[in-house]
XYZ file of C-alpha atoms in Angstrom:
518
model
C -11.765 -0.503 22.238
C -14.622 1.233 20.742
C -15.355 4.943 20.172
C -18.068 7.059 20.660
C -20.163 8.242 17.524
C -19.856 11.634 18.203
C -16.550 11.990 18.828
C -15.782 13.031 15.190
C -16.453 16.750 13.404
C -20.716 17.037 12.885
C -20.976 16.893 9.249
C -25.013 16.948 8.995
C -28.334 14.728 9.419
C -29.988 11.896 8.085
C -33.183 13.034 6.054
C -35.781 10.794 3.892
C -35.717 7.424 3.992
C -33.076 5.142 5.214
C -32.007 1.488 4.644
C -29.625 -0.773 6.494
C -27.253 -0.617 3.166
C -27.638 3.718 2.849
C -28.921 7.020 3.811
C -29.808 10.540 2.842
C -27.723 13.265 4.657
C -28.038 17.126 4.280
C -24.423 18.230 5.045
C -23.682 21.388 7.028
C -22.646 23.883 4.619
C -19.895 24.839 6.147
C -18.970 21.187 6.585
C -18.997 19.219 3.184
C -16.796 16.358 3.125
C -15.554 15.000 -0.204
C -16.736 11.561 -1.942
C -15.080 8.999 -0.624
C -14.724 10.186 3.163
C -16.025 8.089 5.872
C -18.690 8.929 8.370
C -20.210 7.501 11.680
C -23.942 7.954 12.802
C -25.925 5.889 15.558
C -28.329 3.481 15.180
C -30.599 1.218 17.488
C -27.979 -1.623 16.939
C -24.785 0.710 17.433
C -22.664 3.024 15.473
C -22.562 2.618 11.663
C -19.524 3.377 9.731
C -20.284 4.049 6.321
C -18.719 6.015 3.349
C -19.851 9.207 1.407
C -20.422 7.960 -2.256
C -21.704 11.271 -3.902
C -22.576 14.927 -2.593
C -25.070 17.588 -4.513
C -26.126 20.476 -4.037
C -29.226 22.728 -4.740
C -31.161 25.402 -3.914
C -35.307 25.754 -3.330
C -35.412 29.476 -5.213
C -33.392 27.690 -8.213
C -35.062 24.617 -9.406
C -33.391 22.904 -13.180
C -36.451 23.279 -14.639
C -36.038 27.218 -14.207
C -35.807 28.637 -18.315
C -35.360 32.446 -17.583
C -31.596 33.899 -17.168
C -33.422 37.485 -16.320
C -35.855 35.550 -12.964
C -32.317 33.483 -12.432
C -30.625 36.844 -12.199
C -33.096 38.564 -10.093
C -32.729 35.878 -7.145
C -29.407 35.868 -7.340
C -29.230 39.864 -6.748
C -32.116 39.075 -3.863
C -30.258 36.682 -2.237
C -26.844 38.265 -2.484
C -28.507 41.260 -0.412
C -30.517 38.352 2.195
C -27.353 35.846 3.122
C -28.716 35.085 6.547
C -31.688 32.793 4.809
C -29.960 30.590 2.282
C -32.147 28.466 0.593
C -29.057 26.567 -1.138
C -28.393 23.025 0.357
C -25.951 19.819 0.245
C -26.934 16.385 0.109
C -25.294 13.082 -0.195
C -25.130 9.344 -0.313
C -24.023 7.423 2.358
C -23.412 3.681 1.996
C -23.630 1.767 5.368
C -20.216 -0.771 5.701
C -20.103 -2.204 9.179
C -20.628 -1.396 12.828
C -17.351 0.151 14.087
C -16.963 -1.830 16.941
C -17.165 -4.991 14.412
C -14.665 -3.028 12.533
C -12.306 -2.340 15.206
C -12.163 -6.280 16.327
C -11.315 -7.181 12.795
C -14.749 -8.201 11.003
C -17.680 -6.908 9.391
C -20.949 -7.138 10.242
C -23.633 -6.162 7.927
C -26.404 -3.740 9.563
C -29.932 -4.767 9.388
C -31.654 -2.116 10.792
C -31.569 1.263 9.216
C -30.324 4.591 11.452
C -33.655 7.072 12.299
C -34.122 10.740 10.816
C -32.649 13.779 11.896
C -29.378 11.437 13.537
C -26.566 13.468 13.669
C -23.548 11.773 11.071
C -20.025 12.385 12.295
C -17.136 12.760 10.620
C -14.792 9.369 11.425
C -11.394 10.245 13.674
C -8.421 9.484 12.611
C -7.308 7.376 15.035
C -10.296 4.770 14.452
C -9.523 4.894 10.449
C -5.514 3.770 11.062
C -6.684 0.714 13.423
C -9.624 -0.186 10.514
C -7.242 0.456 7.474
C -3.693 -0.430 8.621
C -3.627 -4.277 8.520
C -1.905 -6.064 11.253
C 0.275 -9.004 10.693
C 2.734 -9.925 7.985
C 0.072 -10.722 5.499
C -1.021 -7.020 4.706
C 1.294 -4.664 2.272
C 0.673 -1.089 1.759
C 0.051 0.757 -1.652
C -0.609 3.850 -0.905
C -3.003 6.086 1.173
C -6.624 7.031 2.022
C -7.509 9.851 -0.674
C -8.553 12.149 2.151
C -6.779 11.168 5.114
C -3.359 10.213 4.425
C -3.606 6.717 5.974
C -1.800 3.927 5.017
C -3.847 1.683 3.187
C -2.999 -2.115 2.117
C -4.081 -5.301 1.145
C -4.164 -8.752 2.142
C -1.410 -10.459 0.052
C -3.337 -14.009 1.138
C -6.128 -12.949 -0.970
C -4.582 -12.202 -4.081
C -5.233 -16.085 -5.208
C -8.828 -15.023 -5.905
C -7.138 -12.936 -8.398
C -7.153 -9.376 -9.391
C -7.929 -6.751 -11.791
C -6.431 -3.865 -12.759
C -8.453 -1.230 -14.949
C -7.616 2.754 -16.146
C -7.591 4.526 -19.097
C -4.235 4.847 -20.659
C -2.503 7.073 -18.643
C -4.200 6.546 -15.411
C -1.780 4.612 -13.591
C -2.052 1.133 -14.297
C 1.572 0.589 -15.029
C 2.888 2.177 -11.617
C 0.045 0.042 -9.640
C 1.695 -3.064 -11.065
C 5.407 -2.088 -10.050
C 4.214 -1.297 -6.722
C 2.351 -4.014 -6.277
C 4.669 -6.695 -7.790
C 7.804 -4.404 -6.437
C 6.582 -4.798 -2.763
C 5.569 -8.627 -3.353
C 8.685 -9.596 -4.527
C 11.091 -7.356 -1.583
C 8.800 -7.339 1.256
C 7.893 -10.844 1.056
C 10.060 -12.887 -1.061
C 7.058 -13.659 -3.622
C 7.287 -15.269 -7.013
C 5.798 -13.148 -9.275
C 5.847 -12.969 -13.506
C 4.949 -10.419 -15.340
C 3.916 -10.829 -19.348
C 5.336 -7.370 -20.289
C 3.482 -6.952 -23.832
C 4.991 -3.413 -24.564
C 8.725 -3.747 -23.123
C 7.386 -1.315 -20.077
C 9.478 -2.857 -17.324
C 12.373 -3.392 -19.491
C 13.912 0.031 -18.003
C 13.008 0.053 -14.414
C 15.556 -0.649 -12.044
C 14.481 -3.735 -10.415
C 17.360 -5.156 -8.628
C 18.933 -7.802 -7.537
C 15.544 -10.027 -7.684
C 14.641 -9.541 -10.959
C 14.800 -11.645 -13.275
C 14.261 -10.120 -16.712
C 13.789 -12.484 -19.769
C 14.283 -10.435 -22.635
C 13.726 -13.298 -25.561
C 10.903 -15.359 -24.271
C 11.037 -18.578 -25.731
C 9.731 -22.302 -25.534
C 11.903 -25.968 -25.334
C 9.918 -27.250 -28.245
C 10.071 -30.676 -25.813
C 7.408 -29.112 -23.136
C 5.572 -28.017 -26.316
C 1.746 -29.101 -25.819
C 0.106 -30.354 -29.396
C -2.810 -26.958 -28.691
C -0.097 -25.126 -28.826
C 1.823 -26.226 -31.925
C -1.424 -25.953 -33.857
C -1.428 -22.403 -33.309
C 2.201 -21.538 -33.923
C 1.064 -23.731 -37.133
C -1.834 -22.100 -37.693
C -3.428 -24.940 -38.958
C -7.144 -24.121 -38.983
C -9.468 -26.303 -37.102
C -11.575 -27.441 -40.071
C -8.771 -28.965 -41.906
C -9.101 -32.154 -40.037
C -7.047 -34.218 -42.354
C -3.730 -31.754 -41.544
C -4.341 -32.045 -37.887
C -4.788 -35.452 -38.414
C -1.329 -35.811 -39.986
C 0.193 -32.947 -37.599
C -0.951 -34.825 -34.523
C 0.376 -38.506 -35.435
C 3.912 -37.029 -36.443
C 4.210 -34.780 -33.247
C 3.331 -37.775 -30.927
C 5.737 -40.432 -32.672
C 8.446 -37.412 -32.058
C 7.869 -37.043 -28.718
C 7.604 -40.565 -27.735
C 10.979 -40.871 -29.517
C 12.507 -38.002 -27.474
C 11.842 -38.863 -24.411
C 13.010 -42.782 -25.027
C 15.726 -41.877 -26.173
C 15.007 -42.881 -29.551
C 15.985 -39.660 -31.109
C 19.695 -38.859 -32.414
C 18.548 -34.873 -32.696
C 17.247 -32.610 -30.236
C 15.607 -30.591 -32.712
C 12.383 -31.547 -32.435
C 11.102 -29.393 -34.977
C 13.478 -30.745 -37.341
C 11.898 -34.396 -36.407
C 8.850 -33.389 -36.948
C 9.224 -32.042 -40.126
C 11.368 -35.445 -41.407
C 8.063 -37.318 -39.645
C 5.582 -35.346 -41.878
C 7.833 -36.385 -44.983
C 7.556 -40.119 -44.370
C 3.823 -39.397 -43.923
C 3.999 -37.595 -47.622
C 5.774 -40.812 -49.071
C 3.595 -43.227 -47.408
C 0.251 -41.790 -49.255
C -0.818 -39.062 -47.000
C 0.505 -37.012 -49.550
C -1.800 -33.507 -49.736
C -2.260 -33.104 -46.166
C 1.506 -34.020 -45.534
C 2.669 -31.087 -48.307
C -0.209 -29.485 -46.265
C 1.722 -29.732 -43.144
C 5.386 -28.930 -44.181
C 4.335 -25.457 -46.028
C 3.105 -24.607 -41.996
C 6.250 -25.974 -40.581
C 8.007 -24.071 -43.312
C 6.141 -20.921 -42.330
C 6.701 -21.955 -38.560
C 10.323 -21.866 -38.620
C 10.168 -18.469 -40.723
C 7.652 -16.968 -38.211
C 8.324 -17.933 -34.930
C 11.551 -19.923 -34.729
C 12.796 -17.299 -32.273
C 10.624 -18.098 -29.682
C 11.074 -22.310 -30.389
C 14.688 -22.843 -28.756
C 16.060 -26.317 -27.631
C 17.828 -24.082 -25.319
C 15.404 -23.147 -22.852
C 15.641 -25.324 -19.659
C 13.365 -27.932 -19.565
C 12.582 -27.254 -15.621
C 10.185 -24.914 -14.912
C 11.506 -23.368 -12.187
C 15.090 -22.701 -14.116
C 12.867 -20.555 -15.963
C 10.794 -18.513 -13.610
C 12.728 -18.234 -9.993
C 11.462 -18.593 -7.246
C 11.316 -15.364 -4.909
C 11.847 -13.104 -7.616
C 10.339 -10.564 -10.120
C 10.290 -12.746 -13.709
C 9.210 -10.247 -16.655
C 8.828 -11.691 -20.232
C 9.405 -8.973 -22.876
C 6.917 -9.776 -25.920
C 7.174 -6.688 -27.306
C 8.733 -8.279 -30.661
C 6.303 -10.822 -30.752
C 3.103 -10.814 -32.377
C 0.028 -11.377 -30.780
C -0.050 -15.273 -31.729
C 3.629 -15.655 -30.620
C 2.737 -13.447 -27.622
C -0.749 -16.011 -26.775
C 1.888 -19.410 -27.403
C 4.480 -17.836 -24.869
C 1.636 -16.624 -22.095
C -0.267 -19.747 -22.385
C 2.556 -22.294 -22.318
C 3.479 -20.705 -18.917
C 0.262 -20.563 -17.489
C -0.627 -24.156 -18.531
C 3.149 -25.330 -16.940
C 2.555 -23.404 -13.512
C -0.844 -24.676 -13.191
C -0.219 -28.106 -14.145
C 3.303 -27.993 -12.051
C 1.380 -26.566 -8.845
C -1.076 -29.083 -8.628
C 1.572 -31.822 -9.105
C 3.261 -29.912 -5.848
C 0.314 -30.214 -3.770
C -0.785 -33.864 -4.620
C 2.612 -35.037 -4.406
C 3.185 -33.164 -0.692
C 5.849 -31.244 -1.741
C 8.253 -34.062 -3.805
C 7.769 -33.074 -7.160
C 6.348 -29.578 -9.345
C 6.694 -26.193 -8.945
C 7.537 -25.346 -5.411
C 6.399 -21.620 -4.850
C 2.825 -19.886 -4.973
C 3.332 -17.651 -7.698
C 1.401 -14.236 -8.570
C 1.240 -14.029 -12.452
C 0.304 -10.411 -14.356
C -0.880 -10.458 -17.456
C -1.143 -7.103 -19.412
C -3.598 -6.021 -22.128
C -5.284 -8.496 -20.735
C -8.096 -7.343 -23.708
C -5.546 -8.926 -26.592
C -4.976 -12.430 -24.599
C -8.176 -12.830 -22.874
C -10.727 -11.516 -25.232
C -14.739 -11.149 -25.073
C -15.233 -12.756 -28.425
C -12.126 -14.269 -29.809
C -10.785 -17.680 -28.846
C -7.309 -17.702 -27.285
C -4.653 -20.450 -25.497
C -3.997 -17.798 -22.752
C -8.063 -17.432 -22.529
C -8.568 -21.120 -22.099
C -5.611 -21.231 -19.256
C -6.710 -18.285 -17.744
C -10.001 -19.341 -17.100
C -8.570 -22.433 -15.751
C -6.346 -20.514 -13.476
C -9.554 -18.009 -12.156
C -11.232 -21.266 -11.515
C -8.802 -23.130 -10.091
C -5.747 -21.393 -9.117
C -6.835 -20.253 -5.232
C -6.314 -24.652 -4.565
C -2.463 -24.334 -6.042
C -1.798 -20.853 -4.876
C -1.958 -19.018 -8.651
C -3.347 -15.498 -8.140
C -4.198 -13.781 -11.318
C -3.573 -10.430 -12.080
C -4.958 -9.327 -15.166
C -4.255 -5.685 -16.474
C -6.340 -3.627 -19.150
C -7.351 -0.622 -20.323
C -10.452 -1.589 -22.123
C -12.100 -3.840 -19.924
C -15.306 -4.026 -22.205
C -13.444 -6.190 -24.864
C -11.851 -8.693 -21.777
C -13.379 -11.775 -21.544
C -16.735 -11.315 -18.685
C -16.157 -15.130 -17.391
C -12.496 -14.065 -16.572
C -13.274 -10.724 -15.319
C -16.316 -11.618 -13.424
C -13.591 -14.002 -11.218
C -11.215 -11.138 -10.477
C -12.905 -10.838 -6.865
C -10.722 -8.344 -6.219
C -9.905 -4.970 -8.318
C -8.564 -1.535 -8.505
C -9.709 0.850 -10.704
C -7.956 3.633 -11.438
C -9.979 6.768 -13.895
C -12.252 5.624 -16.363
C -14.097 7.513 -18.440
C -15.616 5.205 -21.414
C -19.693 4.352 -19.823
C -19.593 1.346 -21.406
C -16.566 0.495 -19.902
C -18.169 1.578 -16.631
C -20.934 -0.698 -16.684
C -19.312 -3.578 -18.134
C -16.740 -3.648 -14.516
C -20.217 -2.423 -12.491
C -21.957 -5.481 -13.716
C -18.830 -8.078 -13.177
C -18.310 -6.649 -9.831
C -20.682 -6.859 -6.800
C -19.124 -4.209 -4.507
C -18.991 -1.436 -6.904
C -21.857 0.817 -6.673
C -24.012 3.377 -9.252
C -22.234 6.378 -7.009
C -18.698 4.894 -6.038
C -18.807 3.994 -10.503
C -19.643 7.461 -11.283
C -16.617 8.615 -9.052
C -14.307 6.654 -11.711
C -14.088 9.749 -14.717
C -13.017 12.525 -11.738
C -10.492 10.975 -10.707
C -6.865 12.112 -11.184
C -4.098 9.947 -12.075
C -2.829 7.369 -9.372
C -6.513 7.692 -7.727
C -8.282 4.044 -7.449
C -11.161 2.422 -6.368
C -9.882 -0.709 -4.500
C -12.864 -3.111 -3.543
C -12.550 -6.883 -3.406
C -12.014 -9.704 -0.827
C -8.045 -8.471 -0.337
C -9.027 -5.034 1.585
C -11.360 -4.419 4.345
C -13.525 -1.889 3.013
C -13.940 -0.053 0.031
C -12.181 2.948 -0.678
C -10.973 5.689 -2.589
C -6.809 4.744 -2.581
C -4.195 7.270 -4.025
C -1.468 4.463 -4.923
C 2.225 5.332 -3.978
C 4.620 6.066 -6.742
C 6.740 3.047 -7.965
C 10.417 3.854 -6.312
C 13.532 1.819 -8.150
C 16.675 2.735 -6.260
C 15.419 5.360 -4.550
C 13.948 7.466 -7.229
C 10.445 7.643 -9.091
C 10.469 4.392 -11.808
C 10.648 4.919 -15.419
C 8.367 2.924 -17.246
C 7.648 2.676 -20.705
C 3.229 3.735 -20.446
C 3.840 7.399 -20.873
C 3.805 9.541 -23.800
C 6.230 10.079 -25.970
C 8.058 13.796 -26.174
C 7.248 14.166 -30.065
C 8.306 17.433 -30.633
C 11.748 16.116 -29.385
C 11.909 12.899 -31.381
C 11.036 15.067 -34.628
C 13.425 17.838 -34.057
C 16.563 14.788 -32.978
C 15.449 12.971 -36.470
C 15.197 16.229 -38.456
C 18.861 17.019 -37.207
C 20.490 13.638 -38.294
C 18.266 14.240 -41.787
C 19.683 17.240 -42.323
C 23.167 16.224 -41.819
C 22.449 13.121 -44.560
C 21.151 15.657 -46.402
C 24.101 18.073 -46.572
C 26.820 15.136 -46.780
C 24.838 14.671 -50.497
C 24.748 17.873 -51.674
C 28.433 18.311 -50.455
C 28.997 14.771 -52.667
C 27.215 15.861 -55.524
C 28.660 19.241 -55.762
């Protein structure tokens, strides 16, 4: 079923030139709709739908080149007494979608030729925005509403494998988009999901019953990968004759372990009695090399090295639930070894899966999130989780991995990672370099929906990608945990109370003394 053009509120006219991808319109004054609100007008093919992506205004009498406040004053006082003839007026941008009928059957269709001046632009009913916006089928999940209208507006779950960014400022609501998102995934539709919690933010929420919250994330030094024990090591790469050494001794060990060779299953123990028979058999400085890092290994990061940890990967991360890794005691080298073991394991485990028809691997499509995404996946550093997450972006849509990576200063994230986030909400930014570094990795966001990003309030996104059907301007739904707003660990802290709780229990140490010494 189509609908007429006109059947919406007038908002104005098409003036100037047009294209097929946007128009000029001088709004009604009486009738200015806000960015973000979308607006019908004809055209020799049919009925555009398009979206307002910025509104001015102005006035003739009152140009920005005027310099006097007393000839500014003057019209003002003349124009207060003449309101019949205003010369003020209110333009905006219009970006061109779709046709609506296209839109109503399901698809888009590009226009290629551009509406005429002086046609009329309508304001879009309501009733045609809930049949474009609200998804049909059990592939689409809602996360909250059209800024302006109220209407449900959700995504298309089966396009999160061409992965996902999330971008804000701190404080603009990245934390709650992820528990919504990943909330909904993992209750509405039984989805594996894992979440790298760097800060301990989802360590309080009240996930239920299919969560599974991993509060020491650690690795069976068994499905350790030699990349990896070089940088718990931190063996540099230029001494060659340590990694040399390092890389003999660590295959011998596992070779042993896995023929049953080995009478311990501390492997790291092994290793280290492997590097000492290298020492006595003349490899001598590297060797003593090699033990001082094992040394510091063990002192560093033997936490996160457990022989306990299942050695199936799916033991580990469940299937059909929420799995969040707390690295919030881990440094960011611990935190990199944890993120990209996993990554490398699901990757590796879900292509096994496929080739092998189902007989062998990992067998769920999982969703992973990866917070301050800036610290694992830099621009300019070299990381594990870098080098896996590329892998994953390139890769992971085959083996159903979506990646979901999370930052608040998406200027320092790597631009080959972020680039293949096709799909992304972005919540208020304010930064311009920021601004243009997400403008220039992302083909749907234009130079007036980016300058919408520092107005808006917290919760308010920009959702564009492959996921939704159109752009738009998306206030996401507050994260619910038992029926009542989530607490999560992004906000502020309440200073004034922390001081005024620690100044109380000072003051008490400080009068048992006095009491002591007098």
């Amino acid at each position: 079923m189509s609908y007429p053009c006109s059947d919406g509120k007038r908002l104005g006219w098409i003036v100037g030139e047009s294209t097929p991808r946007s128009s000029q319109v001088l709004f009604a004054e009486d009738r200015v709709p806000h960015t973000g609100t979308y607006v019908l007008a004809e055209s020799p093919d049919g009925c555009l739908f398009g979206i307002v992506e910025s509104v001015s205004s102005g006035n003739r009498l009152l140009p920005e080149d005027v310099t006097s406040p007393e000839s500014v004053d003057g019209l003002v006082q003349i124009l207060k007494q003449s309101p019949a003839v205003s010369p003020t007026y209110i333009k905006g941008t219009v970006r061109w979608l779709s046709y609506e009928e296209d839109l109503l059957r399901g698809s888009i269709s590009l226009p290629k030729v551009p509406p005429r001046p002086g046609t009329e632009v309508y304001e879009t009913p309501r009733e045609v925005l809930e049949k474009v916006f609200q998804g049909n089928g059990g592939n689409w999940l809602r996360i909250g509403s059209l800024i302006n209208d109220g209407i449900s507006y959700g995504i298309d779950v089966n396009k999160l494998t061409r992965h996902l960014a999330i971008l804000a400022v701190t404080g603009g609501g990245k934390s709650n988009t992820v528990c919504v998102l990943t909330r909904r995934l993992v209750d509405e539709l039984s989805a594996t999901v894992v979440i790298f919690d760097m800060h301990g933010e989802y360590g309080d929420l009240k996930l239920g019953p299919r969560a599974n919250y991993i509060a020491r994330p650690a690795i069976n030094p068994a499905r350790l990968s030699f990349n990896e024990l070089v940088e718990l090591t931190r063996i540099p790469d230029n001494a060659t004759n340590q990694l040399r050494v390092l890389r003999e001794a660590w295959s011998t060990v596992i070779d042993n372990y896995y023929a049953g060779k080995t009478s311990s299953d501390d492997l790291i123990e092994e290793l280290t009695k492997e590097v000492s028979r290298a020492r006595d058999r003349g490899n001598s400085d590297p060797a003593v090399g090699v033990l001082n890092r094992l040394s510091d290994l063990q002192d560093y990061y033997g936490d996160i090295l457990s022989k306990s940890v299942p050695l199936e990967l799916k033991e580990i991360i469940k299937p059909g639930m929420l799995n969040v890794f707390d690295l919030s005691e881990l440094d960011e080298l611990g935190a990199d070894a944890i993120v990209s073991h996993y990554l490398r394991r699901l990757l590796a485990e879900r292509k096994a899966w496929k080739h092998s028809g189902g007989k062998r691997g990992y067998p769920s499509p999982v969703v992973t999130v990866i917070e301050e995404a800036h610290v694992l996946i830099p621009a300019r550093d070299s990381t594990l989780t870098k080098y896996w997450a590329a892998r994953i972006a390139r890769e992971g849509r085959k083996f159903g991995i979506g990646l979901v990576i999370v930052s608040q200063r998406p200027r320092n994230v790597d631009p080959d990672v972020l680039s293949q986030t096709n799909n992304k909400i972005i919540l208020r930014m304010v930064e311009p370099q920021d601004i243009k570094y997400v403008q220039e990795a992302s083909e749907e966001l234009s130079e007036d929906l980016a300058n919408m990003l520092p107005s808006l309030n917290p919760g308010e996104a920009i959702v564009i990608g492959s996921m939704v059907r159109l752009p738009a301007v998306v206030k996401i739904d507050p994260c619910v945990c038992e029926g009542e707003p989530c607490k999560k660990g992004g906000g502020d802290l309440d200073l004034v109370k922390e001081w005024k709780s620690s100044s109380s229990s000072n003051n008490d140490d400080i009068n048992d003394i006095i009491g002591e010494l007098t």
